[in-house]
Amino acid sequence: MSNALNLHPDFSSLVFFETRKPTGVEHFYDLFFAIRNKRVILFEHYNYKNKVMSSRKVHPLALKESKNRWYLIAVDTKDKMLKSFGLDRINYLDVSKNKFREKYKYNFREHFKNAFGVMNLAEQHPEKILLRCSRHQGEYIRSFPLHQSQKETKETPEEIFFEFFLHPTYDFMQEILSYGKEVQVLEPKVLVEEIREHLQESLNRYLEI
């Protein structure tokens, strides 16, 4: 698309990109350099939930995109845990001259194979998830799968059913909730209950207005 725009400048009045841009991408080159050269990096990271800025010293290993946001995948030297850091929350990035010698054996292609988003997967196991979708929404999900494990299991004139094998993370639950009444989780029961609780809490908030 960029090449087409460069070759034909008049396309700019015909092709419109999303105006909402992710923040933090200015760190991309420095982080890519640090990963390639195994450089220790230091930065301040802001936690939206706790509203706290914390100092981090990490061994950077990879970069991952999720829902138009970029994340740094790194080992925190404080506790030796693998973590993800949103680039939009990284400040005062410093790429050290010091190299880390540890040889990590993470296979991130496999690590994120059954993941949706970049949530910590250490405490969860992938499992089968069944969805029932309205015909209208199901056609969209069919043409643009939510995950690589997506399989179509059943179809009726009114509905399309899909099966997934992934971690039932908070990110995935938020994705399902974004479809409203058009998509319903049938299994696993734990995820069904979590979604029901979230919907009830949302309804209660509107009833208070």
CSV table of C-alpha atoms in Angstrom, one decimal:
chain,number,residue,atom,x,y,z
A,1,MET,CA,0.0,0.0,0.0
A,2,SER,CA,2.8,2.4,0.8
A,3,ASN,CA,4.5,1.6,-2.5
A,4,ALA,CA,1.3,2.3,-4.3
A,5,LEU,CA,1.0,5.7,-2.6
A,6,ASN,CA,4.6,6.6,-3.3
A,7,LEU,CA,4.2,5.7,-7.0
A,8,HIS,CA,0.9,7.4,-7.4
A,9,PRO,CA,0.6,10.5,-5.0
A,10,ASP,CA,-2.9,11.2,-6.2
A,11,PHE,CA,-4.0,8.0,-4.3
A,12,SER,CA,-3.6,10.0,-1.0
A,13,SER,CA,-7.0,11.6,-1.8
A,14,LEU,CA,-8.6,8.3,-2.4
A,15,VAL,CA,-7.1,6.0,0.2
A,16,PHE,CA,-7.7,6.8,3.9
A,17,PHE,CA,-5.7,5.1,6.7
A,18,GLU,CA,-6.9,4.9,10.3
A,19,THR,CA,-6.2,8.2,12.0
A,20,ARG,CA,-5.9,6.6,15.4
A,21,LYS,CA,-2.2,5.7,15.7
A,22,PRO,CA,-0.5,3.6,18.4
A,23,THR,CA,1.9,5.5,20.7
A,24,GLY,CA,5.3,4.3,21.8
A,25,VAL,CA,6.3,3.2,18.3
A,26,GLU,CA,9.1,5.8,18.4
A,27,HIS,CA,10.9,3.2,20.6
A,28,PHE,CA,10.7,0.5,18.0
A,29,TYR,CA,14.1,0.9,16.3
A,30,ASP,CA,16.0,1.2,19.6
A,31,LEU,CA,14.2,-1.9,20.9
A,32,PHE,CA,14.8,-3.8,17.7
A,33,PHE,CA,18.5,-2.9,18.0
A,34,ALA,CA,18.7,-4.0,21.6
A,35,ILE,CA,17.0,-7.4,20.8
A,36,ARG,CA,19.3,-8.1,17.9
A,37,ASN,CA,22.4,-7.2,19.9
A,38,LYS,CA,21.3,-8.6,23.3
A,39,ARG,CA,21.6,-5.3,25.1
A,40,VAL,CA,20.2,-4.8,28.6
A,41,ILE,CA,17.7,-2.0,28.6
A,42,LEU,CA,16.2,0.3,31.3
A,43,PHE,CA,13.0,2.3,31.2
A,44,GLU,CA,10.1,3.6,33.3
A,45,HIS,CA,6.9,1.7,32.8
A,46,TYR,CA,3.4,3.0,33.7
A,47,ASN,CA,0.7,0.7,35.1
A,48,TYR,CA,-2.7,2.0,34.0
A,49,LYS,CA,-4.5,-0.1,36.6
A,50,ASN,CA,-2.5,0.9,39.6
A,51,LYS,CA,-1.4,4.3,38.2
A,52,VAL,CA,2.1,3.7,39.3
A,53,MET,CA,5.4,4.3,37.4
A,54,SER,CA,8.1,1.7,38.0
A,55,SER,CA,11.7,1.4,37.0
A,56,ARG,CA,12.5,-1.7,34.9
A,57,LYS,CA,15.7,-3.4,33.9
A,58,VAL,CA,15.1,-6.2,31.4
A,59,HIS,CA,16.6,-8.5,28.8
A,60,PRO,CA,14.6,-7.8,25.6
A,61,LEU,CA,13.7,-10.8,23.5
A,62,ALA,CA,10.9,-10.0,21.0
A,63,LEU,CA,8.3,-7.5,19.9
A,64,LYS,CA,4.7,-8.5,19.4
A,65,GLU,CA,1.7,-6.7,18.0
A,66,SER,CA,-1.8,-7.1,19.4
A,67,LYS,CA,-4.9,-5.2,18.3
A,68,ASN,CA,-2.9,-2.3,16.8
A,69,ARG,CA,-0.7,-2.0,19.9
A,70,TRP,CA,3.0,-3.1,20.2
A,71,TYR,CA,4.5,-4.9,23.2
A,72,LEU,CA,8.0,-5.7,24.3
A,73,ILE,CA,8.5,-9.3,25.4
A,74,ALA,CA,11.4,-9.4,27.9
A,75,VAL,CA,12.8,-11.1,31.0
A,76,ASP,CA,12.6,-8.8,34.0
A,77,THR,CA,16.0,-9.0,35.8
A,78,LYS,CA,14.2,-8.4,39.1
A,79,ASP,CA,12.4,-11.8,39.3
A,80,LYS,CA,13.6,-13.5,36.1
A,81,MET,CA,10.0,-13.7,34.8
A,82,LEU,CA,9.0,-13.3,31.2
A,83,LYS,CA,6.7,-10.3,30.8
A,84,SER,CA,5.1,-8.1,28.3
A,85,PHE,CA,5.4,-4.2,28.3
A,86,GLY,CA,3.2,-2.0,26.2
A,87,LEU,CA,5.3,0.4,24.2
A,88,ASP,CA,2.8,3.1,24.8
A,89,ARG,CA,3.7,2.9,28.6
A,90,ILE,CA,7.4,3.0,28.2
A,91,ASN,CA,9.3,6.2,29.1
A,92,TYR,CA,12.9,7.2,29.4
A,93,LEU,CA,14.2,4.2,27.4
A,94,ASP,CA,17.9,3.6,27.8
A,95,VAL,CA,19.7,1.0,25.7
A,96,SER,CA,22.7,0.0,27.8
A,97,LYS,CA,26.1,-0.8,26.4
A,98,ASN,CA,26.1,-3.9,28.6
A,99,LYS,CA,25.1,-7.2,26.9
A,100,PHE,CA,23.3,-10.1,28.7
A,101,ARG,CA,24.9,-13.5,28.4
A,102,GLU,CA,21.9,-15.6,29.2
A,103,LYS,CA,20.8,-17.9,26.4
A,104,TYR,CA,17.0,-18.1,26.6
A,105,LYS,CA,15.4,-21.0,24.8
A,106,TYR,CA,11.9,-19.5,24.3
A,107,ASN,CA,10.3,-20.4,21.0
A,108,PHE,CA,7.8,-17.5,20.7
A,109,ARG,CA,6.1,-18.8,17.7
A,110,GLU,CA,5.1,-21.8,19.8
A,111,HIS,CA,4.7,-19.7,23.0
A,112,PHE,CA,2.0,-17.6,21.4
A,113,LYS,CA,0.5,-20.3,19.2
A,114,ASN,CA,-2.5,-20.7,21.5
A,115,ALA,CA,-2.6,-17.1,22.7
A,116,PHE,CA,-5.0,-14.3,22.0
A,117,GLY,CA,-3.2,-11.1,22.8
A,118,VAL,CA,-0.1,-10.9,25.0
A,119,MET,CA,-1.4,-11.8,28.4
A,120,ASN,CA,0.7,-13.8,30.8
A,121,LEU,CA,0.1,-17.5,29.9
A,122,ALA,CA,2.0,-19.1,32.7
A,123,GLU,CA,-1.0,-19.9,34.9
A,124,GLN,CA,-3.4,-21.0,32.1
A,125,HIS,CA,-3.7,-23.9,29.8
A,126,PRO,CA,-5.2,-23.8,26.3
A,127,GLU,CA,-8.6,-25.4,26.0
A,128,LYS,CA,-11.5,-25.9,23.6
A,129,ILE,CA,-13.8,-22.9,23.2
A,130,LEU,CA,-17.1,-23.0,21.4
A,131,LEU,CA,-18.9,-20.0,20.0
A,132,ARG,CA,-22.4,-19.6,18.6
A,133,CYS,CA,-22.6,-16.6,16.2
A,134,SER,CA,-25.5,-14.9,14.4
A,135,ARG,CA,-25.3,-15.5,10.6
A,136,HIS,CA,-24.5,-11.8,10.1
A,137,GLN,CA,-21.5,-11.8,12.5
A,138,GLY,CA,-20.5,-15.3,11.7
A,139,GLU,CA,-19.8,-14.3,8.1
A,140,TYR,CA,-17.4,-11.6,9.3
A,141,ILE,CA,-15.6,-14.0,11.6
A,142,ARG,CA,-15.5,-16.6,8.9
A,143,SER,CA,-13.8,-14.2,6.5
A,144,PHE,CA,-11.4,-12.8,9.1
A,145,PRO,CA,-10.7,-15.5,11.7
A,146,LEU,CA,-10.2,-14.5,15.3
A,147,HIS,CA,-7.3,-17.0,15.8
A,148,GLN,CA,-5.4,-19.5,13.8
A,149,SER,CA,-7.1,-22.5,15.5
A,150,GLN,CA,-10.5,-21.4,14.4
A,151,LYS,CA,-12.7,-24.2,12.9
A,152,GLU,CA,-16.2,-24.0,11.7
A,153,THR,CA,-18.2,-26.8,13.3
A,154,LYS,CA,-21.8,-26.2,12.3
A,155,GLU,CA,-24.0,-24.0,10.2
A,156,THR,CA,-27.7,-23.2,10.1
A,157,PRO,CA,-29.7,-20.6,8.1
A,158,GLU,CA,-29.6,-18.4,11.2
A,159,GLU,CA,-26.3,-19.2,12.9
A,160,ILE,CA,-22.7,-20.3,12.5
A,161,PHE,CA,-20.7,-22.2,15.2
A,162,PHE,CA,-17.0,-22.0,15.7
A,163,GLU,CA,-14.4,-23.9,17.7
A,164,PHE,CA,-11.1,-22.6,19.0
A,165,PHE,CA,-8.2,-24.0,21.0
A,166,LEU,CA,-6.5,-21.3,23.0
A,167,HIS,CA,-6.0,-19.7,26.4
A,168,PRO,CA,-9.3,-18.2,27.6
A,169,THR,CA,-7.5,-14.9,28.6
A,170,TYR,CA,-9.0,-11.6,29.6
A,171,ASP,CA,-8.1,-10.3,26.1
A,172,PHE,CA,-10.1,-13.0,24.4
A,173,MET,CA,-13.1,-12.4,26.7
A,174,GLN,CA,-13.0,-8.6,25.9
A,175,GLU,CA,-13.0,-9.5,22.2
A,176,ILE,CA,-16.1,-11.7,22.6
A,177,LEU,CA,-17.8,-9.0,24.7
A,178,SER,CA,-17.2,-6.5,21.9
A,179,TYR,CA,-19.6,-8.4,19.6
A,180,GLY,CA,-22.5,-8.0,22.1
A,181,LYS,CA,-25.5,-10.2,21.5
A,182,GLU,CA,-24.2,-11.4,18.1
A,183,VAL,CA,-21.8,-13.9,19.7
A,184,GLN,CA,-22.3,-16.3,22.6
A,185,VAL,CA,-19.8,-18.6,24.3
A,186,LEU,CA,-21.1,-22.2,24.8
A,187,GLU,CA,-18.0,-23.7,26.3
A,188,PRO,CA,-16.0,-23.8,28.6
A,189,LYS,CA,-18.5,-23.1,31.5
A,190,VAL,CA,-15.9,-21.1,33.4
A,191,LEU,CA,-15.6,-18.6,30.6
A,192,VAL,CA,-19.4,-18.5,30.2
A,193,GLU,CA,-19.7,-17.6,33.9
A,194,GLU,CA,-17.1,-14.9,33.6
A,195,ILE,CA,-18.8,-13.3,30.7
A,196,ARG,CA,-22.2,-13.5,32.4
A,197,GLU,CA,-20.7,-11.7,35.5
A,198,HIS,CA,-19.2,-9.0,33.3
A,199,LEU,CA,-22.5,-8.4,31.5
A,200,GLN,CA,-24.4,-8.3,34.7
A,201,GLU,CA,-22.0,-5.8,36.2
A,202,SER,CA,-22.4,-3.6,33.1
A,203,LEU,CA,-26.1,-3.8,33.2
A,204,ASN,CA,-26.1,-2.9,36.9
A,205,ARG,CA,-24.1,0.2,36.1
A,206,TYR,CA,-26.6,1.4,33.5
A,207,LEU,CA,-29.5,0.7,35.9
A,208,GLU,CA,-27.9,3.1,38.3
A,209,ILE,CA,-28.1,6.0,35.9
